[in-house]
Amino acid sequence: MTAISPAGRRALWAYRFFMGTSNAQFTRGVFIVYLVAHGRSLFEMGLLEACFHASRLIADVPLGSLADRLGRRAVITAGLLAGAAGAALMLATPLWLLVVSFALQGLGWAGQRGADSALLYELLDDLGRSELFARETGRAMGLGFAVLALTTFVGGAMYEHLYWLPFVAHALAVAGASWFVWRVPESPQPVDRRATMAGTIVAGWRVLRRRRHLLNALLFGALVNAGVTAVSIFSQDFFAGLGLKPTVVSLVIGFITLVAAGVSAVAHRLTALGMTRAMLIAAVLFASGLLGMYSARPWFAIVGYYCVFLTIDLIYPLLSQVVNDATDNAVRSTVLSFGGLIGGLATTVSFVVTGSVVASFGYTWVFAGLLVLSLPLFGILLRSRPGAGPAVGARTPVTSGDQL
């Protein structure tokens, strides 16, 4: 086993600090309050959220391709700066500027996701320790969640004194994260200069078509993430409808971020179980959580909400490890960005469907519907069971005898 050098440890800490500062969302708890107070309607808020997701969906794969061609750090930095500009522009009052603000933040998200995972994996690969990727991903995510919880609280306190301060702090923190990105060494990209961006995208898609275990991993993550997001978006209204006081609802929802930080930090331990067993645990946890919320009994619902919310944090490091292990440097960011695209599409559909069902039938039907829609998770498990086929191209098996 290769020991990590002091320079390698410094690079890993730089990556963790990048993840932490890029999650310093001082505006998380106040931006809707600010926009509504300045005359924006709930319809316009929905329009702005749609702009965020639309720009992210459009940009996900092209920016992943650019990261494979131009380098991870350059695209991540561009994404961070776009996100910082978008955060600052939220102070604007004209609707068209707010549209630009949310679109820039969507571009910023797309620029970071995929390229950040590839940057970490290739750093560890160069250090001869790629098997530590799931652990380091979980630790970086844990730090990011801890910073998110802290800055959400601090941002609320800032807003009460100077309404513009959380927006400025958010922009400065996200832009400052780029300094840490450039402290992480980057492997030279084996770029074919004759290939176009479209060619890189096609090459990435062909990898997914040939290696179905990768597509299974991305689909599994997308379905879980869509369900988690749908539950999270409407959780405040759901718990209020159960008779919980606003202070209790805030505590339940706020505390989950700190719990997620702890779960992410230890999620890598699932690698000892193998990919299929880990996915089974995640699927059962997700379905059990939905049953708890379906019961509409406050304590069962709270426990169920935590089970649902934490599913993606538990499984993401391992899913990402599988995709990175089986993908070459030349198309790694592109393949990972397809995961963002699939997840974004699933999440957008879940927003629309969940909102419509809640308005027409109530939350009972939402959780019943999500339970039915979770059945494909177990179908993916059947296709991914040990012996269903070799993990083509995987350079570092997760465990022997149990592949995805």
mmCIF file of C-alpha atoms in Angstrom, residues 26-27 30 91 154-155 157-172:
data_model
loop_
_atom_site.group_PDB
_atom_site.id
_atom_site.type_symbol
_atom_site.label_atom_id
_atom_site.label_comp_id
_atom_site.label_asym_id
_atom_site.label_seq_id
_atom_site.Cartn_x
_atom_site.Cartn_y
_atom_site.Cartn_z
ATOM 1 C CA PHE A 26 -25.202 32.237 3.245
ATOM 2 C CA THR A 27 -28.344 32.982 1.205
ATOM 3 C CA VAL A 30 -33.151 34.003 3.287
ATOM 4 C CA LEU A 91 -29.799 41.561 -4.978
ATOM 5 C CA VAL A 154 -24.999 32.783 9.963
ATOM 6 C CA GLY A 155 -26.680 34.065 6.799
ATOM 7 C CA ALA A 157 -28.277 36.452 11.384
ATOM 8 C CA MET A 158 -26.574 38.639 8.750
ATOM 9 C CA TYR A 159 -29.887 39.280 7.001
ATOM 10 C CA GLU A 160 -31.479 40.623 10.154
ATOM 11 C CA HIS A 161 -28.786 43.322 10.415
ATOM 12 C CA LEU A 162 -27.836 44.075 6.791
ATOM 13 C CA TYR A 163 -30.091 42.470 4.170
ATOM 14 C CA TRP A 164 -27.401 42.532 1.473
ATOM 15 C CA LEU A 165 -24.614 40.984 3.553
ATOM 16 C CA PRO A 166 -25.454 37.255 3.064
ATOM 17 C CA PHE A 167 -25.573 37.748 -0.717
ATOM 18 C CA VAL A 168 -22.151 39.410 -0.773
ATOM 19 C CA ALA A 169 -20.697 36.814 1.635
ATOM 20 C CA HIS A 170 -22.103 33.992 -0.521
ATOM 21 C CA ALA A 171 -20.559 35.440 -3.674
ATOM 22 C CA LEU A 172 -17.147 36.039 -2.067
#
